[in-house]
PDB file of C-alpha atoms in Angstrom:
ATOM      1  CA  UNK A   1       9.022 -19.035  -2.525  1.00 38.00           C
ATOM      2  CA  UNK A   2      12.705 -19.013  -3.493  1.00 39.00           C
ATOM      3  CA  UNK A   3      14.964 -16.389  -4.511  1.00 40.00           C
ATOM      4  CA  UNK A   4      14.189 -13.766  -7.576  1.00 38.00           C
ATOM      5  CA  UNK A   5      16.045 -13.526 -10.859  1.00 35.00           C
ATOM      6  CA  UNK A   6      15.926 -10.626 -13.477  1.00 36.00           C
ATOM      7  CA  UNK A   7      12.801 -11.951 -15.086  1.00 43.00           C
ATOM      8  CA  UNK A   8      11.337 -12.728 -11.554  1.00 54.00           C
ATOM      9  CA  UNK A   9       7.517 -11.467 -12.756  1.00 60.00           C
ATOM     10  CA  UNK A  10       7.335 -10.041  -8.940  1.00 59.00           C
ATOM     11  CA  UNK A  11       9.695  -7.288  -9.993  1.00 59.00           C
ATOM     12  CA  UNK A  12      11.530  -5.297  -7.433  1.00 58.00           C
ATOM     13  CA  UNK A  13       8.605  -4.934  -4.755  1.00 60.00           C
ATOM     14  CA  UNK A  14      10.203  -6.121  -1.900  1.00 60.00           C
ATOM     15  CA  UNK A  15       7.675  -7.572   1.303  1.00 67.00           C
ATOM     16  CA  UNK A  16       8.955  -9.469   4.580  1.00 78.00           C
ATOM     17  CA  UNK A  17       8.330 -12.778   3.027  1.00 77.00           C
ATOM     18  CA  UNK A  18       9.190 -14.671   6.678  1.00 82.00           C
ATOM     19  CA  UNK A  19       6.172 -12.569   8.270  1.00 84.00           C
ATOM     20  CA  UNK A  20       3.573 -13.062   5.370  1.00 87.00           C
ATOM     21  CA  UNK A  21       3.496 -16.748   5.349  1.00 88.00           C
ATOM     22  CA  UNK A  22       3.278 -16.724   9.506  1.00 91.00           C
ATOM     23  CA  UNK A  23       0.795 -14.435   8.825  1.00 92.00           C
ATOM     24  CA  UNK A  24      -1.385 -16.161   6.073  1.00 95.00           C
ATOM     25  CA  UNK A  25      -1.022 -19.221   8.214  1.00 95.00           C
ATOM     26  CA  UNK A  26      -3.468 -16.787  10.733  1.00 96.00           C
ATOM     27  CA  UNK A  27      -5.523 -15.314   7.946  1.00 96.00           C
ATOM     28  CA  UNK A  28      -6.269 -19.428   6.682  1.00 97.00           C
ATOM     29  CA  UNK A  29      -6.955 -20.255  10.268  1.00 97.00           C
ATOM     30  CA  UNK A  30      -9.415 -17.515  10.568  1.00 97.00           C
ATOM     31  CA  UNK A  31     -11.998 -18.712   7.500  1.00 97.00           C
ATOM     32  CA  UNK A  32     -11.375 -22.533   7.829  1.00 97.00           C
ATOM     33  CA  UNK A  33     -11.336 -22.899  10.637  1.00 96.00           C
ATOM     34  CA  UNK A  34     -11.649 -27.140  11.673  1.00 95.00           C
ATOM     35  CA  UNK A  35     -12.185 -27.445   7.637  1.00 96.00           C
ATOM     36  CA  UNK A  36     -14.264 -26.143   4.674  1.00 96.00           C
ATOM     37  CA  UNK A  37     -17.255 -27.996   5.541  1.00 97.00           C
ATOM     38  CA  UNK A  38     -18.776 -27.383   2.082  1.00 97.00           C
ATOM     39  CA  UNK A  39     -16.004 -28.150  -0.294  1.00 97.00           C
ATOM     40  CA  UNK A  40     -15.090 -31.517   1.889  1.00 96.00           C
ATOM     41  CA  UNK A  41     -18.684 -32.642   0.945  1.00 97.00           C
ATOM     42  CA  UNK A  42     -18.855 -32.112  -2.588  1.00 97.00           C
ATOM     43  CA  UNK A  43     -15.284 -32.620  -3.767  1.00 97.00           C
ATOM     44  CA  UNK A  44     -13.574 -35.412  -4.251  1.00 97.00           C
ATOM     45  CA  UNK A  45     -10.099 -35.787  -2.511  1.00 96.00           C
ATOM     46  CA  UNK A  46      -8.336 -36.608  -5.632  1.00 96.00           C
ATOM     47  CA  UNK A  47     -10.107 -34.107  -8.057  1.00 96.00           C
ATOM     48  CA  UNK A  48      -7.755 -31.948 -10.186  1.00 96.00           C
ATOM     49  CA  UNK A  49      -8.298 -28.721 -11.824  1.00 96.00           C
ATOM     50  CA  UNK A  50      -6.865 -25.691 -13.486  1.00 97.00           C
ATOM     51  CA  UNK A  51      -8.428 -22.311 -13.065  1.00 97.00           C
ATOM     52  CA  UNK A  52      -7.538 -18.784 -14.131  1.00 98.00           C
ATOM     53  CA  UNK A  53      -7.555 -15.295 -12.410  1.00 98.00           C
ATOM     54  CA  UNK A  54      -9.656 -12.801 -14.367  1.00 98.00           C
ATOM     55  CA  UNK A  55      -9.399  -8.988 -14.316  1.00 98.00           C
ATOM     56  CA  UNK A  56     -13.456  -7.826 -14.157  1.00 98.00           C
ATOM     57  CA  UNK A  57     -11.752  -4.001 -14.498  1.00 98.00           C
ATOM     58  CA  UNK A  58      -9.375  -2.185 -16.068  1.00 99.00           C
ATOM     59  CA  UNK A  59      -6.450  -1.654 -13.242  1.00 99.00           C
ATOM     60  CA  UNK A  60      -2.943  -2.280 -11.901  1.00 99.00           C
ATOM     61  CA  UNK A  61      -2.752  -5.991 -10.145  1.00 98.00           C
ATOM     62  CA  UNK A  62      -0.973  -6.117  -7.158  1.00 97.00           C
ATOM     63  CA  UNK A  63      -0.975  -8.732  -4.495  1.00 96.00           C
ATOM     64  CA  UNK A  64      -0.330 -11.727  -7.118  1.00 95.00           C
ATOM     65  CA  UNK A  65       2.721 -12.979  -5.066  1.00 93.00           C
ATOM     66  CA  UNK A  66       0.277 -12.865  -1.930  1.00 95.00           C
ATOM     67  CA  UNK A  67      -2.371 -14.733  -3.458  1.00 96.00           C
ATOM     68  CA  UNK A  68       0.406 -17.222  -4.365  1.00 95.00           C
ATOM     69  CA  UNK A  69       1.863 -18.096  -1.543  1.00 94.00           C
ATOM     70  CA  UNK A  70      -1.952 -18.440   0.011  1.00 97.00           C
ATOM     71  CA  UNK A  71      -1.839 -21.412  -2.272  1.00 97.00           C
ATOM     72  CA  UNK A  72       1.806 -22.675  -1.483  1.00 95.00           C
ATOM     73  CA  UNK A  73       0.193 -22.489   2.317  1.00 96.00           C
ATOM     74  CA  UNK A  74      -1.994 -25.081   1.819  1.00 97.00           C
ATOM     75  CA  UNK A  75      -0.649 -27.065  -0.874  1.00 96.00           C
ATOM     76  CA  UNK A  76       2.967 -26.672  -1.755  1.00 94.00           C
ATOM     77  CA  UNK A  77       2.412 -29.139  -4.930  1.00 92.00           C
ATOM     78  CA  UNK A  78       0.294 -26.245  -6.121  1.00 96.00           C
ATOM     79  CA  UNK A  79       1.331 -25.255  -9.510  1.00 96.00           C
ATOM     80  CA  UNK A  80       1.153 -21.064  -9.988  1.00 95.00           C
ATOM     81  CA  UNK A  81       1.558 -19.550 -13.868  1.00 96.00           C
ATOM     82  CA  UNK A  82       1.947 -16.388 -14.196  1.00 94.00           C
ATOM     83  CA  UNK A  83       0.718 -14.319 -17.037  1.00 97.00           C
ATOM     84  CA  UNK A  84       0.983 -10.511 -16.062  1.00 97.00           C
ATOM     85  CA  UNK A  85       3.976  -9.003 -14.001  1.00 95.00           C
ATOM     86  CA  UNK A  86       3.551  -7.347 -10.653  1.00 95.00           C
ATOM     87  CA  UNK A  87       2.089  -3.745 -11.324  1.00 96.00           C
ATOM     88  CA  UNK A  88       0.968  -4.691 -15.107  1.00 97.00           C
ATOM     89  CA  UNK A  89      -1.171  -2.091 -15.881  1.00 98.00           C
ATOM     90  CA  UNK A  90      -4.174  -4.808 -17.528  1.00 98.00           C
ATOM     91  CA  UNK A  91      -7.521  -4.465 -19.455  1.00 98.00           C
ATOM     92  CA  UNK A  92     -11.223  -5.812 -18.339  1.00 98.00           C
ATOM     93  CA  UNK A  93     -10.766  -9.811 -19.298  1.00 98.00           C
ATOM     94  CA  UNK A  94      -7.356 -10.105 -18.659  1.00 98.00           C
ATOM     95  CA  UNK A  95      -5.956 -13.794 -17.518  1.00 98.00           C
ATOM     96  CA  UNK A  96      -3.670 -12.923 -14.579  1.00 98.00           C
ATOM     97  CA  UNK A  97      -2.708 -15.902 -13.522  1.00 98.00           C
ATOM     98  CA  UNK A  98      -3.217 -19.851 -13.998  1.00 97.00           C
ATOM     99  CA  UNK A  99      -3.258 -21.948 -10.601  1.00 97.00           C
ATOM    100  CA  UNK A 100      -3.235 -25.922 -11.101  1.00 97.00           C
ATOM    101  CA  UNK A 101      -4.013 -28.964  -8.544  1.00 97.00           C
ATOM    102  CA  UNK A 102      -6.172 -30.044  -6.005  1.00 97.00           C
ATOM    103  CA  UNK A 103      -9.461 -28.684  -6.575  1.00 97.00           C
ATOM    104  CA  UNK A 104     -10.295 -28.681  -2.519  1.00 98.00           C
ATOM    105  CA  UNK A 105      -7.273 -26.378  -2.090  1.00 98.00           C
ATOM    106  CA  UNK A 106      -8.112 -24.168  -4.539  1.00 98.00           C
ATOM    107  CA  UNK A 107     -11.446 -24.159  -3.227  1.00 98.00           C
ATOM    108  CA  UNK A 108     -11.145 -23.771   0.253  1.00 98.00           C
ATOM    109  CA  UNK A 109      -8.106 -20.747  -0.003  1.00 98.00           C
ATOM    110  CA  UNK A 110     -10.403 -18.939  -3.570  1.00 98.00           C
ATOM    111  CA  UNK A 111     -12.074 -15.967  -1.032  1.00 98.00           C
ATOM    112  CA  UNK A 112      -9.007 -15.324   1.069  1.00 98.00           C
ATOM    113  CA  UNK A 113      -6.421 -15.350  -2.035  1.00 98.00           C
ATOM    114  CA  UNK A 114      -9.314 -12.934  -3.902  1.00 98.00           C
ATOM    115  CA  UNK A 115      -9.942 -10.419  -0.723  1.00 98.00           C
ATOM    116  CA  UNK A 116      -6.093  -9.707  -0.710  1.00 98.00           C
ATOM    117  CA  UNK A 117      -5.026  -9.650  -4.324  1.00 98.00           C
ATOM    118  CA  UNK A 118      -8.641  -7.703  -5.045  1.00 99.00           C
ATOM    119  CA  UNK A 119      -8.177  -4.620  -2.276  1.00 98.00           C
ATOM    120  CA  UNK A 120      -4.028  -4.606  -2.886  1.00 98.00           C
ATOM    121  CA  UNK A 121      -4.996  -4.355  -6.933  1.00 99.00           C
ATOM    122  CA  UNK A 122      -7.692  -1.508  -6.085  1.00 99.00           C
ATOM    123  CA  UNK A 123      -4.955   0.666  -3.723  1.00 98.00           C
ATOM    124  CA  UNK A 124      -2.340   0.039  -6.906  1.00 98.00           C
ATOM    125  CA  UNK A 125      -4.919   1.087  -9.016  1.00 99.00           C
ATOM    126  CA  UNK A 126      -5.680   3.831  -7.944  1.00 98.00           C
ATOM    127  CA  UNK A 127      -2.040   5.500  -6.500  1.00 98.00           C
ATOM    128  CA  UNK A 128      -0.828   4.619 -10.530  1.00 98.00           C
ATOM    129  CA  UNK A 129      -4.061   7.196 -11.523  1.00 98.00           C
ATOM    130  CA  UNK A 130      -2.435   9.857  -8.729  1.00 98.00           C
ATOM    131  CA  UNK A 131       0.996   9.481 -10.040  1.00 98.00           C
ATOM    132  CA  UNK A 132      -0.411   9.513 -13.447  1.00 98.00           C
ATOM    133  CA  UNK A 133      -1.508  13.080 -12.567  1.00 98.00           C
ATOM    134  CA  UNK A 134       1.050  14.284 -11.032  1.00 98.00           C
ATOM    135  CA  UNK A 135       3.496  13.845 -14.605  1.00 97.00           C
ATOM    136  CA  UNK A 136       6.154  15.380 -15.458  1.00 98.00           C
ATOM    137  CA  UNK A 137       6.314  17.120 -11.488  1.00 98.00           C
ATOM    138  CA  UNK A 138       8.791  16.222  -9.127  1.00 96.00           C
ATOM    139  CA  UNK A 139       6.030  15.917  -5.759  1.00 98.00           C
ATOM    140  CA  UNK A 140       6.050  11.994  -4.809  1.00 98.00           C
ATOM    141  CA  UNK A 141       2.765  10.765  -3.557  1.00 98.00           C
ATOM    142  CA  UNK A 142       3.041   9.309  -0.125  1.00 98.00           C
ATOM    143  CA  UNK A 143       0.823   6.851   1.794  1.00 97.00           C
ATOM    144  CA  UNK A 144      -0.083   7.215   5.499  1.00 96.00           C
ATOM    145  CA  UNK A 145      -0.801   4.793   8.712  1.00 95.00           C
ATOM    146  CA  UNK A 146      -4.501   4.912   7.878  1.00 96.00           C
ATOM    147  CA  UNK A 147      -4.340   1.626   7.263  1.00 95.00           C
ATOM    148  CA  UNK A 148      -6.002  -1.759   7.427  1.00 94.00           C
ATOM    149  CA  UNK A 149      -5.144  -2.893  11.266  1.00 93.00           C
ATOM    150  CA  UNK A 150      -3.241  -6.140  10.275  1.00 91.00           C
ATOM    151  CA  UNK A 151      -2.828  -5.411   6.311  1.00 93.00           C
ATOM    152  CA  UNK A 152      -0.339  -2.759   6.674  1.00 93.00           C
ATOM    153  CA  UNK A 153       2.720  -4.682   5.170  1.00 92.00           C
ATOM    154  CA  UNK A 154       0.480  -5.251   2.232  1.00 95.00           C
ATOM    155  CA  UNK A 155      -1.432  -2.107   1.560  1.00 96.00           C
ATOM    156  CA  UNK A 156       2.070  -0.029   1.620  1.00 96.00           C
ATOM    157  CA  UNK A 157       3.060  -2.738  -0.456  1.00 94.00           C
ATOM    158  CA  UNK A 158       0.220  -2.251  -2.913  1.00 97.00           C
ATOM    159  CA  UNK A 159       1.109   1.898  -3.145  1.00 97.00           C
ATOM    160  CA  UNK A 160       4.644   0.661  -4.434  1.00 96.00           C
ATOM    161  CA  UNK A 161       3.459  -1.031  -6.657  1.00 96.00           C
ATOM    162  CA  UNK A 162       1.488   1.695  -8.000  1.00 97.00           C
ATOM    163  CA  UNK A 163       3.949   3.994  -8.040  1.00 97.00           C
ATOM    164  CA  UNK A 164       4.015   6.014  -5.105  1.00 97.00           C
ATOM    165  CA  UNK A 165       6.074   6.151  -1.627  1.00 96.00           C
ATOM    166  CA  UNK A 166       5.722   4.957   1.269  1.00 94.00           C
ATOM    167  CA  UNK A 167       5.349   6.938   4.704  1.00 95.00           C
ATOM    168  CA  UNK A 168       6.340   6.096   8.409  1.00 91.00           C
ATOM    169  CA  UNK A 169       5.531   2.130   8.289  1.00 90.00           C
ATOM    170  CA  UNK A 170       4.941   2.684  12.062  1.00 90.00           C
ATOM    171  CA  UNK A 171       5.576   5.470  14.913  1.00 92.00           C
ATOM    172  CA  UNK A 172       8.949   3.684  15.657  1.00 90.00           C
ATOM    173  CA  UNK A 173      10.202   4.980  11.658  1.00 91.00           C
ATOM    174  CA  UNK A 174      10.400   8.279  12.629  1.00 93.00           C
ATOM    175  CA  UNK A 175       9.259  11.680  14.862  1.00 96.00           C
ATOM    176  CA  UNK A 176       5.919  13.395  13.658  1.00 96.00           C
ATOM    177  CA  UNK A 177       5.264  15.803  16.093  1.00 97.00           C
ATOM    178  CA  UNK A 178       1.490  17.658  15.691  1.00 95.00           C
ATOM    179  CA  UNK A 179      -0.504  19.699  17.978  1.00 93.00           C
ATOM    180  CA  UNK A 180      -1.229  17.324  20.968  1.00 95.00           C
ATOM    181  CA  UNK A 181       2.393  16.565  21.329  1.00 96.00           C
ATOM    182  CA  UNK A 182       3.085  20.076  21.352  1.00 95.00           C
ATOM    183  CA  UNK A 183       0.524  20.946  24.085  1.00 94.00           C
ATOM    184  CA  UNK A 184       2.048  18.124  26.203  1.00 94.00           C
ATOM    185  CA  UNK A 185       5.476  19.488  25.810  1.00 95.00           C
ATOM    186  CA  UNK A 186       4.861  22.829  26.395  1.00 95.00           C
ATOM    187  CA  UNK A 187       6.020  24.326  23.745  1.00 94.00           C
ATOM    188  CA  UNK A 188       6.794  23.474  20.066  1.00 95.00           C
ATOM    189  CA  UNK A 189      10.974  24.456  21.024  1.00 94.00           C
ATOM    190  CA  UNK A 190      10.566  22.270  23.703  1.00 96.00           C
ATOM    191  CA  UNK A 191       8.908  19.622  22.119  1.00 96.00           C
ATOM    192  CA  UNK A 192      11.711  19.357  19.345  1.00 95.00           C
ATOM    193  CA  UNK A 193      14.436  19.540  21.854  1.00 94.00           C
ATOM    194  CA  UNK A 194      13.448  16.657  23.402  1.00 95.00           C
ATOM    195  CA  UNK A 195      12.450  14.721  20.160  1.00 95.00           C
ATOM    196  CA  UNK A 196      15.852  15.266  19.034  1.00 93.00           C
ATOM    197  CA  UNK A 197      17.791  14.211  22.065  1.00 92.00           C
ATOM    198  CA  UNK A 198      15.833  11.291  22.493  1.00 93.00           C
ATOM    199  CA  UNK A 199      16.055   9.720  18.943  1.00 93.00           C
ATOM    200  CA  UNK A 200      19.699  11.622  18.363  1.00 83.00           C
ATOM    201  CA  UNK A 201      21.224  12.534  14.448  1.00 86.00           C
ATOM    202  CA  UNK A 202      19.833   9.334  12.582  1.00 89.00           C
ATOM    203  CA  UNK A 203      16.709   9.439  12.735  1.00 93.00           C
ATOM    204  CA  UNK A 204      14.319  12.143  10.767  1.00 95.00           C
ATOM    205  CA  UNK A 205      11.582  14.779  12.673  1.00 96.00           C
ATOM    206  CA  UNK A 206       8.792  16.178  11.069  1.00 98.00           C
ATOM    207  CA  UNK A 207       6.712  18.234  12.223  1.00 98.00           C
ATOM    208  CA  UNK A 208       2.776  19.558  11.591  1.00 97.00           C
ATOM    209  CA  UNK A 209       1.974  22.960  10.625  1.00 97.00           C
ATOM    210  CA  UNK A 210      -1.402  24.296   9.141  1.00 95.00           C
ATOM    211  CA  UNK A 211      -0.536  28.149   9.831  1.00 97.00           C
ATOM    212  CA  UNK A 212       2.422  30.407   8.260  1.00 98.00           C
ATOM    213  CA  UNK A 213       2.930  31.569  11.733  1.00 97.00           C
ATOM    214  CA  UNK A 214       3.997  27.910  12.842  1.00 96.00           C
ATOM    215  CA  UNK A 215       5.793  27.752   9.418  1.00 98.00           C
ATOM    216  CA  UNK A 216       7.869  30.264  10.294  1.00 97.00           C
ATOM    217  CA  UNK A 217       8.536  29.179  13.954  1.00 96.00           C
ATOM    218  CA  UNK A 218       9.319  25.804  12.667  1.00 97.00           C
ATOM    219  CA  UNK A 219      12.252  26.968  10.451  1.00 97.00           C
ATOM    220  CA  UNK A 220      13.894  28.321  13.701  1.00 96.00           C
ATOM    221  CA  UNK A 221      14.689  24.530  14.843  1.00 95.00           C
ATOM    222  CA  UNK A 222      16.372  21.171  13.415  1.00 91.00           C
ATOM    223  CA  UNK A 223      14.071  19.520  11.903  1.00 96.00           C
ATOM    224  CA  UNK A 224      14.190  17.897   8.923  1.00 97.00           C
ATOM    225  CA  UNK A 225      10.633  18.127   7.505  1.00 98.00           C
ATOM    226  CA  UNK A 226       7.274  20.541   7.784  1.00 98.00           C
ATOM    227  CA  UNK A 227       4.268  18.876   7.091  1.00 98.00           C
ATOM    228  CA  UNK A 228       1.677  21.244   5.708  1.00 98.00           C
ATOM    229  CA  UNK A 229      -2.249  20.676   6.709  1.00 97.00           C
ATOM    230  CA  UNK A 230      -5.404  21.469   4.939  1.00 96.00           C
ATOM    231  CA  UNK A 231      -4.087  24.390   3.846  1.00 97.00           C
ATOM    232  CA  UNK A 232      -5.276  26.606   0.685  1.00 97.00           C
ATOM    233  CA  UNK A 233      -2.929  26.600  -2.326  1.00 98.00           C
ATOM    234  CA  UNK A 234      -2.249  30.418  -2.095  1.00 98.00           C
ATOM    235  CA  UNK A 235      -1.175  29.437   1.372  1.00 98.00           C
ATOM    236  CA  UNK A 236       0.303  26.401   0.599  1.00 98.00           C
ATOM    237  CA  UNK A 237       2.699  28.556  -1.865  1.00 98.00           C
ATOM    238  CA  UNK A 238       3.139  30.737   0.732  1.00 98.00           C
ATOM    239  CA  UNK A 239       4.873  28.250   2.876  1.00 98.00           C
ATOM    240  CA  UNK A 240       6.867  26.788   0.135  1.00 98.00           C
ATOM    241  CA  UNK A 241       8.483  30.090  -0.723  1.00 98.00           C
ATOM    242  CA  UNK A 242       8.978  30.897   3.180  1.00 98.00           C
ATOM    243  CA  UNK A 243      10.693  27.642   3.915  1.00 98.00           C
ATOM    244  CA  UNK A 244      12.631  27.852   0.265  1.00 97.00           C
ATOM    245  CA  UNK A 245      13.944  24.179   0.098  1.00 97.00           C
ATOM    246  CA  UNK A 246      15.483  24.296   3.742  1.00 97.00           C
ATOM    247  CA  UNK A 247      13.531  21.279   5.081  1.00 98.00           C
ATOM    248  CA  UNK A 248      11.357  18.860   3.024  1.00 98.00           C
ATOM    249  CA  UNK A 249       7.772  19.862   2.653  1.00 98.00           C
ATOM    250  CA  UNK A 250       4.141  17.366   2.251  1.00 98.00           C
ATOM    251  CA  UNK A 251       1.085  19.122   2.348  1.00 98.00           C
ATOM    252  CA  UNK A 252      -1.889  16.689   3.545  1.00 97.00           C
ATOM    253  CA  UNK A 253      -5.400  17.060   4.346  1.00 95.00           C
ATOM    254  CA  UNK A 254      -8.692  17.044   1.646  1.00 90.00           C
ATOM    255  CA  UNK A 255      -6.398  16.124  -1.220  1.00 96.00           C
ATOM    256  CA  UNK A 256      -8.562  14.439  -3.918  1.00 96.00           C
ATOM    257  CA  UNK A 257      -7.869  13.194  -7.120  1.00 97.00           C
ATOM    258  CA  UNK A 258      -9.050  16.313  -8.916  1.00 97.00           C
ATOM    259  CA  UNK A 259      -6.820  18.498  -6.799  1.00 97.00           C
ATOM    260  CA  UNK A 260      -3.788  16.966  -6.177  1.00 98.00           C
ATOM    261  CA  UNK A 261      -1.932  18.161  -8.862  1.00 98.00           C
ATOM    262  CA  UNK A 262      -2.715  21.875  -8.798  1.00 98.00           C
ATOM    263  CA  UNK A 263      -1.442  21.231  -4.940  1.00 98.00           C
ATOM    264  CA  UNK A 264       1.843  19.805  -6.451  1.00 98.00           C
ATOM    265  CA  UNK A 265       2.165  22.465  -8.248  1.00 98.00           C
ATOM    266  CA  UNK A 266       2.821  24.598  -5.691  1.00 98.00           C
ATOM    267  CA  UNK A 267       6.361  23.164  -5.223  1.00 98.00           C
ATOM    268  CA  UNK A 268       6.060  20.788  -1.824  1.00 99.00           C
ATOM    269  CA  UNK A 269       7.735  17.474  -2.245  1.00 98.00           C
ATOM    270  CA  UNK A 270       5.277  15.377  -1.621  1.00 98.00           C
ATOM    271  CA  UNK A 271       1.842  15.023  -1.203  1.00 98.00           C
ATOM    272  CA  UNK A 272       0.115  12.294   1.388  1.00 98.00           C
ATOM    273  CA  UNK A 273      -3.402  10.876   1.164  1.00 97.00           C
ATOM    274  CA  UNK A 274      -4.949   8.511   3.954  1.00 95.00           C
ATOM    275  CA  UNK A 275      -7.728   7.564   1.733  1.00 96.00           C
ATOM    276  CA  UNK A 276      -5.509   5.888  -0.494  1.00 96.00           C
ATOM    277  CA  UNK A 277      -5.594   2.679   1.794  1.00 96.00           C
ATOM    278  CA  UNK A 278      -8.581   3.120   4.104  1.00 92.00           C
ATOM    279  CA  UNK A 279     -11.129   4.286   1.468  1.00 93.00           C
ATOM    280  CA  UNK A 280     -10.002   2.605  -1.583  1.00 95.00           C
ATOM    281  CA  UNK A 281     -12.167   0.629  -3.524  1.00 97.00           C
ATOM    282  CA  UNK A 282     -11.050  -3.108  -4.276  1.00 98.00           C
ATOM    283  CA  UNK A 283     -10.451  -4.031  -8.321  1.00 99.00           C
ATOM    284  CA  UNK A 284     -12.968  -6.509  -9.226  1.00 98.00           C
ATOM    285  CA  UNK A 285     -11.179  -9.593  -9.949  1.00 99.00           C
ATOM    286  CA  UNK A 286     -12.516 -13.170 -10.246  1.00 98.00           C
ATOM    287  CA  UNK A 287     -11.425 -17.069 -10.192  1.00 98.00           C
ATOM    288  CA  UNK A 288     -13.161 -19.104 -12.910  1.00 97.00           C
ATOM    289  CA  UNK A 289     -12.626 -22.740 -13.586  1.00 92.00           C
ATOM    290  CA  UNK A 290     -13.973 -22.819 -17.469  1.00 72.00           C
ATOM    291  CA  UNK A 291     -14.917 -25.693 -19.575  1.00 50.00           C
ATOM    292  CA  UNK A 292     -11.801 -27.287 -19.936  1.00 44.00           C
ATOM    293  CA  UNK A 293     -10.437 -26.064 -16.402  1.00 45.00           C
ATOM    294  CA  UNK A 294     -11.759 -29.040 -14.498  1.00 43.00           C
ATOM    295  CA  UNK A 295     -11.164 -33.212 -14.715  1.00 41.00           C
TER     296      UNK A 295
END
């Protein structure tokens, strides 16, 4: 897809570009299978046309790049305008993009370009209206590995895009240690010891607390980060002021849009929410061909 320059309209979201195009080679293989039966019947081979992305909400597009390369994939001719940058916040009838060539191609790749750039615009969507919330505070909202088994790579992606942070990308990014790891350790002391000699200096431990009890047994070890669970905001301030900027803090659990900043408020760093890529609705978004699209 070639390198970026300053006025690249990707921006500065960076993806494993090698993986994603092995990948969308597995995602194409998976709805055409020995061919798009329908399109091979009714379009001509040689039949041109140009068609535009349409924004059917008001959102944050994300995933453009994606659906882009979907198209490189199975024609590299493909011509690809863009006409909003990556994480454009854009209006309800807004032309996204422009794609030009073989009609069959832009066919047979229209649901699988659509699914991705749709759900990846929906999770940017909505972690820009969480961020939004949360101005003029210094809490970061983070993303979780509640994600899509397979989409990952793409749905952290999409949270970058909207403005928040990504989390652990996968249990080899980091120690989280919660309550089952404890009970198979023995003890929480025992359970960081070993963390920490296993992983050595470099790499971060967190670790999961929902009472001010644990808090406070926490703080008597190195580790480098408390997450704080489901707990109430009088609580939640509690723990803040107990661990007093010693150790990073995210409180988790039952955070909703209508509470996350009040939560924030209470001075932790960060805030996490697994909804914001398992339970996200996708940003209506649509390919039309128009009068003049087609020849």
């Amino acid at each position: 897809m070639g390198g970026k320059t300053q006025s690249d309209p990707r921006g500065d979201f960076i993806v494993n570009w090698i993986a994603l195009k092995q990948w969308i080679r597995e995602v194409l293989n998976e709805d055409i299978g020995v061919g798009d039966l329908t399109t091979e019947a009714l379009v001509p081979e040689d039949h041109q046309s140009s068609c535009l992305f349409i924004a059917k909400q008001d959102g944050v597009i994300a995933g453009l790049p994606v659906a882009e390369a979907v198209y490189r994939e199975l024609d590299p001719k493909m011509k690809w305008e863009w006409l909003v940058r990556e994480g454009d916040r854009v209006k309800k009838g807004t032309a996204i993009a422009r794609i030009t060539g073989p009609t069959r191609a832009i066919l047979t790749g229209e649901r699988v370009a659509l699914n991705l750039l749709q759900r990846m615009s929906g999770i940017a969507t909505m972690t820009r209206q969480l961020v939004d919330r949360l101005e003029g505070l210094s809490c970061q909202v983070l993303d979780t590995r509640k994600t899509t088994p397979g989409l990952r790579q793409l749905e952290k992606y999409a949270v970058r895009v909207g403005g928040g942070t990504n989390h652990r990308f996968g249990l080899s990014h980091g120690v989280m240690i919660k309550d089952n790891h404890i009970a198979m350790a023995g003890s929480l002391a025992a359970a960081i010891e070993r963390a920490r000699k296993h992983v050595g200096h470099m790499v971060k431990i967190e670790v999961e607390a929902d009472t001010l009890e644990q808090v406070e047994e926490i703080l008597k070890h190195d580790v480098d980060a408390i997450l704080l669970d489901n707990m109430d905001l009088d609580t939640l301030r509690e723990a803040v002021r107990l661990i007093d900027g010693r150790v990073w803090t995210e409180a988790s659990g039952g955070i909703t849009p209508e509470t996350i900043r009040p939560i924030a408020e209470t001075g932790v760093d960060a805030v996490s929410l697994g909804w914001l890529t398992h339970s996200v609705s996708a940003l209506d978004i649509s390919l039309d061909f128009g009068e003049e699209a087609s020849r």
